[in-house]
Coordinates of C-alpha atoms in Angstrom, one line a residue:
M23 CA -137.9 -44.1 96.2
P24 CA -136.7 -47.2 94.2
D25 CA -134.1 -46.6 91.6
A26 CA -135.5 -46.0 88.0
L27 CA -135.2 -48.8 85.6
L28 CA -133.7 -48.6 82.1
G29 CA -135.6 -49.4 79.0
H30 CA -134.2 -51.1 75.9
A31 CA -133.1 -47.7 74.4
G32 CA -131.4 -46.7 77.7
A33 CA -134.0 -44.2 78.6
P34 CA -135.3 -44.4 82.2
V35 CA -138.7 -45.9 83.0
P36 CA -140.4 -45.6 86.4
G37 CA -139.1 -47.8 89.1
L38 CA -140.8 -50.5 91.0
A39 CA -143.3 -49.8 93.8
A40 CA -141.6 -49.5 97.2
R41 CA -143.4 -52.6 98.5
A42 CA -142.1 -54.7 95.6
A43 CA -138.5 -53.3 96.1
R44 CA -138.5 -54.1 99.8
T45 CA -140.0 -57.6 99.7
G46 CA -137.4 -60.2 99.1
G47 CA -137.8 -63.6 97.5
S48 CA -138.4 -66.7 99.4
P49 CA -135.2 -68.4 100.7
V50 CA -137.0 -71.7 100.6
R51 CA -137.7 -71.4 96.9
E52 CA -134.1 -70.3 96.2
I53 CA -132.8 -73.3 98.2
L54 CA -135.1 -75.7 96.2
A55 CA -133.6 -74.4 93.0
L56 CA -130.1 -75.1 94.3
T57 CA -131.0 -78.6 95.5
A58 CA -133.0 -79.7 92.4
R59 CA -130.3 -82.2 91.5
P60 CA -131.7 -85.8 91.9
E61 CA -128.8 -86.9 94.0
V62 CA -129.6 -84.3 96.8
I63 CA -131.6 -85.5 99.7
S64 CA -133.4 -82.4 100.7
F65 CA -135.1 -81.7 104.0
A66 CA -135.7 -78.2 102.8
G67 CA -139.0 -78.1 101.0
G68 CA -142.4 -78.8 102.5
L69 CA -143.1 -81.1 99.5
P70 CA -145.7 -83.8 100.1
A71 CA -144.4 -87.3 99.1
P72 CA -145.3 -87.6 95.4
E73 CA -145.6 -91.4 95.6
L74 CA -148.4 -91.0 98.0
F75 CA -150.6 -88.9 95.7
D76 CA -153.7 -90.7 94.6
A77 CA -152.9 -89.9 91.0
A78 CA -155.2 -92.6 89.6
G79 CA -158.2 -91.4 91.6
I80 CA -157.5 -87.7 90.7
A81 CA -157.1 -88.6 87.0
A82 CA -160.4 -90.5 87.1
A83 CA -162.1 -87.5 88.6
F84 CA -160.8 -85.2 85.8
A85 CA -161.8 -87.8 83.2
Q86 CA -165.3 -88.1 84.6
V87 CA -166.1 -84.3 84.7
L88 CA -164.6 -83.7 81.3
A89 CA -166.6 -86.6 79.8
E90 CA -169.9 -85.8 81.5
D91 CA -170.1 -82.0 81.4
P92 CA -167.2 -80.5 79.6
S93 CA -169.0 -77.3 78.8
R94 CA -169.4 -76.5 82.5
A95 CA -166.0 -77.8 83.5
L96 CA -164.2 -75.7 81.0
Q97 CA -166.3 -72.5 81.3
Y98 CA -166.0 -69.4 83.4
S99 CA -167.5 -69.8 86.9
T100 CA -168.5 -67.9 90.0
S101 CA -165.9 -66.1 92.2
E102 CA -167.3 -67.9 95.3
G103 CA -166.4 -71.3 93.9
N104 CA -168.0 -74.6 92.8
P105 CA -171.1 -75.2 94.9
E106 CA -170.5 -79.0 95.2
L107 CA -166.9 -78.4 96.3
R108 CA -167.9 -75.8 98.9
A109 CA -170.6 -78.2 100.2
A110 CA -168.0 -80.9 100.6
V111 CA -165.5 -78.7 102.4
A112 CA -168.3 -77.4 104.6
A113 CA -169.3 -81.0 105.5
R114 CA -165.7 -81.9 106.4
T115 CA -165.3 -78.8 108.4
T116 CA -168.5 -79.5 110.3
S117 CA -167.5 -83.1 111.0
R118 CA -164.2 -81.7 112.5
G119 CA -166.2 -79.6 115.0
L120 CA -166.9 -76.3 113.4
A121 CA -170.4 -75.9 112.1
T122 CA -170.1 -74.6 108.5
D123 CA -172.4 -74.0 105.6
A124 CA -171.3 -73.9 101.9
D125 CA -172.2 -70.2 101.8
D126 CA -169.7 -69.6 104.6
L127 CA -166.8 -70.5 102.2
I128 CA -164.9 -69.2 99.2
V129 CA -162.8 -71.5 97.1
T130 CA -159.3 -70.0 96.6
T131 CA -156.3 -70.7 94.5
G132 CA -154.5 -72.3 97.3
S133 CA -154.8 -71.1 100.9
Q134 CA -152.0 -68.7 100.0
Q135 CA -154.4 -66.7 98.0
G136 CA -156.8 -66.7 100.9
L137 CA -154.3 -65.0 103.0
T138 CA -153.6 -62.5 100.2
L139 CA -157.3 -61.7 100.0
L140 CA -157.4 -61.1 103.7
A141 CA -154.4 -58.8 103.6
T142 CA -156.0 -56.9 100.6
T143 CA -159.4 -56.4 102.4
L144 CA -158.2 -55.8 106.0
L145 CA -154.9 -53.9 105.8
E146 CA -154.0 -50.3 105.1
P147 CA -150.4 -49.4 104.6
G148 CA -148.9 -49.0 108.1
D149 CA -151.4 -51.2 109.9
V150 CA -149.9 -53.6 112.4
V151 CA -150.0 -57.4 112.0
L152 CA -148.9 -59.7 114.7
V153 CA -147.2 -63.0 113.9
E154 CA -145.7 -65.9 115.7
D155 CA -142.0 -65.7 115.9
P156 CA -140.8 -67.6 114.0
C157 CA -143.5 -67.4 111.3
Y158 CA -144.5 -68.9 107.9
L159 CA -142.2 -67.2 105.4
A160 CA -144.8 -66.5 102.6
A161 CA -147.1 -64.8 105.2
L162 CA -144.3 -62.3 105.9
Q163 CA -144.0 -61.7 102.1
I164 CA -147.8 -61.1 101.8
F165 CA -147.8 -58.6 104.7
S166 CA -144.8 -56.8 103.4
L167 CA -146.4 -56.4 100.0
A168 CA -149.5 -55.1 101.8
G169 CA -147.4 -52.4 103.4
A170 CA -148.1 -53.6 106.9
R171 CA -145.8 -53.3 109.9
V172 CA -145.1 -56.8 111.2
V173 CA -144.6 -57.2 114.9
P174 CA -143.5 -60.6 116.3
V175 CA -145.1 -62.3 119.3
P176 CA -142.8 -64.5 121.4
T177 CA -143.2 -68.2 121.3
D178 CA -141.9 -71.2 123.3
N179 CA -142.0 -74.9 122.8
E180 CA -145.8 -74.8 123.1
G181 CA -146.3 -72.1 120.6
L182 CA -147.5 -68.5 120.9
D183 CA -147.4 -66.9 124.4
P184 CA -150.9 -65.5 125.1
A185 CA -149.7 -63.2 127.9
A186 CA -147.2 -61.7 125.5
L187 CA -149.9 -61.4 122.9
D188 CA -152.1 -59.4 125.3
E189 CA -149.3 -57.0 126.3
I190 CA -148.2 -56.4 122.7
T191 CA -151.8 -56.0 121.5
A192 CA -152.4 -53.3 124.1
R193 CA -149.2 -51.5 123.1
E194 CA -149.3 -51.9 119.3
R195 CA -153.0 -51.8 118.6
P196 CA -152.8 -54.3 115.7
K197 CA -155.4 -54.9 113.1
L198 CA -154.7 -58.7 112.6
L199 CA -153.1 -61.7 114.2
Y200 CA -151.8 -64.4 111.9
V201 CA -151.4 -67.9 113.4
V202 CA -150.7 -71.4 112.3
P203 CA -151.8 -73.1 115.5
T204 CA -151.6 -76.8 114.5
F205 CA -148.2 -78.3 113.4
Q206 CA -146.9 -74.8 112.7
N207 CA -144.7 -74.0 109.8
P208 CA -141.7 -73.8 110.5
T209 CA -141.7 -75.3 114.0
G210 CA -144.2 -78.1 113.9
R211 CA -145.6 -76.8 117.3
T212 CA -149.3 -77.1 118.2
L213 CA -151.0 -74.6 120.4
S214 CA -152.9 -76.1 123.3
A215 CA -156.7 -75.7 123.7
E216 CA -156.0 -73.5 126.8
R217 CA -153.8 -71.2 124.8
R218 CA -156.3 -71.1 121.9
A219 CA -159.0 -70.0 124.3
A220 CA -156.7 -67.3 125.7
V221 CA -155.9 -66.1 122.1
A222 CA -159.7 -65.9 121.4
E223 CA -160.3 -63.9 124.6
V224 CA -157.5 -61.4 123.9
A225 CA -158.8 -60.9 120.3
A226 CA -162.3 -60.2 121.5
R227 CA -161.3 -58.0 124.4
R228 CA -158.7 -56.0 122.4
G229 CA -160.5 -55.9 119.1
L230 CA -158.5 -57.6 116.4
W231 CA -159.0 -60.0 113.5
I232 CA -157.5 -63.5 113.5
A233 CA -156.3 -65.3 110.4
E234 CA -156.1 -69.0 111.4
D235 CA -154.1 -71.0 108.8
D236 CA -154.7 -74.7 108.9
P237 CA -153.0 -76.6 106.1
Y238 CA -151.7 -79.4 108.3
G239 CA -154.5 -80.2 110.7
E240 CA -155.5 -83.4 109.0
L241 CA -152.0 -84.8 109.1
R242 CA -152.1 -85.7 112.8
F243 CA -150.7 -89.1 113.6
E244 CA -150.4 -88.9 117.4
G245 CA -152.7 -87.5 120.1
E246 CA -156.1 -86.0 119.9
P247 CA -157.2 -83.1 117.7
V248 CA -157.4 -79.6 119.2
P249 CA -160.4 -77.4 118.3
W250 CA -159.8 -74.6 115.9
V251 CA -159.3 -71.1 117.4
A252 CA -162.4 -70.1 115.4
S253 CA -164.5 -72.3 117.6
F254 CA -163.6 -70.7 120.9
P255 CA -165.8 -68.0 122.6
G256 CA -164.9 -64.5 121.4
A257 CA -163.3 -65.7 118.1
E258 CA -166.4 -66.7 116.2
D259 CA -167.1 -63.3 114.7
R260 CA -163.5 -62.3 114.0
T261 CA -161.7 -65.3 112.7
A262 CA -161.0 -66.2 109.1
L263 CA -160.1 -69.9 108.7
L264 CA -157.8 -70.9 105.8
G265 CA -157.8 -74.4 104.5
S266 CA -155.8 -76.2 101.8
F267 CA -156.1 -79.3 99.6
S268 CA -152.3 -79.2 98.9
K269 CA -151.4 -81.5 101.8
V270 CA -154.3 -83.9 101.7
M271 CA -154.8 -84.3 97.9
A272 CA -152.1 -82.6 95.8
P273 CA -150.4 -79.2 95.8
G274 CA -150.5 -79.0 92.0
L275 CA -154.3 -78.5 92.1
R276 CA -153.8 -75.1 93.9
L277 CA -157.0 -75.4 95.8
G278 CA -157.8 -73.9 99.1
S279 CA -160.7 -72.5 101.1
L280 CA -161.5 -69.4 103.1
R281 CA -164.2 -69.4 105.8
A282 CA -165.0 -66.0 107.1
P283 CA -167.7 -63.8 108.7
A284 CA -170.2 -62.5 106.1
A285 CA -169.0 -58.9 105.7
L286 CA -165.4 -60.0 105.4
R287 CA -166.2 -62.8 103.1
R288 CA -168.1 -60.5 100.7
A289 CA -165.1 -58.1 100.6
C290 CA -162.8 -61.1 99.9
V291 CA -165.1 -62.1 97.0
I292 CA -164.6 -58.7 95.5
A293 CA -160.9 -58.9 96.0
K294 CA -160.8 -62.3 94.3
Q295 CA -162.8 -60.9 91.3
A296 CA -160.0 -58.4 90.9
A297 CA -157.3 -61.0 91.4
D298 CA -158.3 -63.9 89.1
L299 CA -162.1 -63.8 88.6
H300 CA -162.3 -67.4 90.0
T301 CA -160.2 -70.4 90.8
S302 CA -159.8 -73.0 88.0
T303 CA -163.2 -74.4 87.1
V304 CA -162.0 -77.8 86.0
D305 CA -159.8 -78.3 89.0
Q306 CA -162.7 -77.4 91.3
A307 CA -165.0 -79.8 89.5
A308 CA -162.5 -82.6 89.6
A309 CA -161.8 -82.1 93.3
A310 CA -165.6 -82.1 94.0
R311 CA -166.0 -85.3 92.1
Y312 CA -163.0 -86.9 93.8
L313 CA -164.5 -86.0 97.3
A314 CA -167.8 -87.5 96.2
V315 CA -166.5 -90.9 94.9
A316 CA -163.2 -91.5 96.6
D317 CA -162.4 -92.2 100.2
L318 CA -160.2 -89.3 101.2
D319 CA -160.2 -90.4 104.8
A320 CA -158.7 -93.8 103.9
H321 CA -156.2 -92.0 101.7
L322 CA -155.2 -89.8 104.6
V323 CA -154.7 -92.9 106.8
R324 CA -152.0 -94.1 104.3
V325 CA -150.4 -90.7 104.2
R326 CA -150.4 -90.3 108.0
T327 CA -148.9 -93.7 108.5
A328 CA -146.1 -93.0 106.1
Y329 CA -145.4 -89.6 107.6
H330 CA -145.4 -91.0 111.1
E331 CA -142.6 -93.5 110.1
R332 CA -140.7 -90.7 108.4
R333 CA -141.0 -88.4 111.4
D334 CA -139.6 -91.1 113.6
A335 CA -136.7 -91.8 111.2
L336 CA -135.7 -88.1 111.3
V337 CA -136.0 -87.4 115.0
D338 CA -134.5 -90.7 116.0
G339 CA -131.5 -90.1 113.7
L340 CA -130.6 -86.6 114.6
S341 CA -127.2 -86.1 116.2
E342 CA -126.4 -85.5 119.9
G343 CA -125.4 -81.9 120.5
S344 CA -128.4 -80.6 118.5
R345 CA -131.8 -80.0 119.9
W346 CA -135.1 -80.7 118.3
N347 CA -138.8 -81.2 118.9
R348 CA -141.1 -84.2 118.1
P349 CA -144.3 -82.9 116.5
A350 CA -147.4 -85.1 116.6
G351 CA -148.2 -84.4 113.0
G352 CA -147.6 -82.1 110.1
M353 CA -144.5 -81.9 108.0
F354 CA -141.7 -80.2 110.0
V355 CA -139.2 -80.6 112.8
W356 CA -137.5 -77.5 114.3
A357 CA -133.9 -78.1 115.2
T358 CA -131.0 -76.1 116.6
L359 CA -127.5 -77.0 115.6
P360 CA -124.7 -77.3 118.3
E361 CA -123.5 -74.1 119.9
G362 CA -121.3 -72.1 117.6
Y363 CA -122.8 -73.2 114.3
D364 CA -124.5 -70.8 111.9
A365 CA -127.1 -72.6 109.9
T366 CA -127.1 -70.1 107.1
A367 CA -123.3 -69.9 106.8
L368 CA -123.1 -73.7 107.0
L369 CA -125.6 -74.4 104.2
P370 CA -123.2 -74.3 101.2
E371 CA -121.0 -77.0 102.9
V372 CA -124.1 -79.0 103.6
V373 CA -125.2 -78.8 99.9
R374 CA -121.8 -79.9 98.8
H375 CA -122.5 -83.1 100.7
D376 CA -125.7 -83.5 98.7
V377 CA -128.1 -82.8 101.5
A378 CA -130.1 -79.7 102.4
Y379 CA -132.2 -78.0 105.1
V380 CA -133.7 -74.5 105.4
P381 CA -131.9 -72.2 107.8
G382 CA -134.3 -70.9 110.5
A383 CA -133.2 -67.2 110.4
P384 CA -135.5 -66.0 107.6
F385 CA -138.6 -67.2 109.5
F386 CA -138.1 -64.7 112.3
A387 CA -139.8 -61.3 112.2
G388 CA -137.8 -60.5 115.3
T389 CA -134.2 -61.4 116.4
P390 CA -133.3 -64.6 114.5
D391 CA -131.7 -67.7 116.1
A392 CA -128.7 -68.3 113.9
T393 CA -128.5 -72.0 114.9
A394 CA -132.1 -72.9 114.0
A395 CA -133.1 -75.0 111.0
R396 CA -136.3 -76.4 109.6
L397 CA -136.3 -80.0 108.5
S398 CA -139.1 -81.5 106.5
F399 CA -139.6 -85.2 107.0
V400 CA -142.3 -86.0 104.5
T401 CA -140.6 -86.0 101.1
H402 CA -138.2 -89.0 101.5
T403 CA -138.5 -92.6 102.6
P404 CA -137.1 -93.6 106.0
E405 CA -134.1 -95.1 104.3
E406 CA -133.4 -91.9 102.4
I407 CA -133.8 -89.9 105.5
C408 CA -131.2 -92.0 107.3
E409 CA -128.8 -91.6 104.4
G410 CA -129.4 -87.8 104.4
L411 CA -128.7 -87.5 108.1
G412 CA -125.5 -89.4 107.6
R413 CA -124.5 -86.8 105.0
L414 CA -125.5 -84.0 107.3
R415 CA -123.3 -85.4 110.1
K416 CA -120.3 -85.5 107.7
A417 CA -121.0 -81.9 106.6
L418 CA -121.0 -80.8 110.3
E419 CA -117.8 -82.7 110.9
Q420 CA -116.1 -81.1 107.9
A421 CA -117.2 -77.7 109.1
R422 CA -115.8 -78.4 112.5
R423 CA -112.4 -79.4 111.0
D424 CA -112.4 -76.4 108.7
G425 CA -113.4 -74.0 111.6

């Protein structure tokens, strides 16, 4: 049982719930706090480039909804979400190959809330959740707070291993599989269509839910799109698809979507009522107006072009002796430092050189790779990226001399 807390008068008060005590903070958020100085070139945070936000277009959308119908924009709303926004998301989802109606969707306060709603409605304490290893950090926090037992599924350079998934599912009898199959966080890897079909088949045969998280799918700048896992035979009735506006419009809006089978969707609506009643009415209305009057696809062309250049600047400037991948989209490169380096232990020296990354170890639910690091290429210009890599090389050289 967690230790009791002390009140102002020194008398004990009940301690925290065990789930709160055992769930640590996000190392990424802690590193962002350490690297907030403007002189630091940070590859740590998955922060979309602020100069690429369509601030004028978003401001105009807010101004329009507040001028035309302020009583609706500022009032309480339904838990399911703004009908116009759900219709717009449904149309975009359908155009990308997955037939979707507005009623199939819930608007969430970021896709992060969507995953929290799924954990709330699907998981009992002790239930098993399978995750890619390495995995998105905040998902590990959500599952820990839900009291789930997280079991890692091995991955390779092409993502999750379906054969290992089948074997682990047979042994562990999980309730849920969580995957980020397109430009995964932290690795940037994309699961092939063949592997997605195999994942869907395992889920149907073994009987488990799939939470498919897709915040990066519209950030592809090379190659052809791969269909969602939700579209493959066997996955249709057991996949919840999470979407986000954070990477395509602006993260400050805190808008996401959850597409789920009817019974699960209804349960998530009830969970959302308990969580926050509904997502910000005015933000939803402005997003719906923006999608109606602006050209989001043209905006995304500009974003993808810039991110493509920044990806190239990062991967082409990394030092020999390290290893890294070359993702076809998204925001992240997964790198391993030369043999003998510990990315976590090295970070303070790196920050002293006014540069930063995220060590890879916290992303692992299984045995971590101490040499791994996540590098985000989207926040800085190519010139800043080159300067940051120069600082990183100097930090590595200093560590080598000191070691």
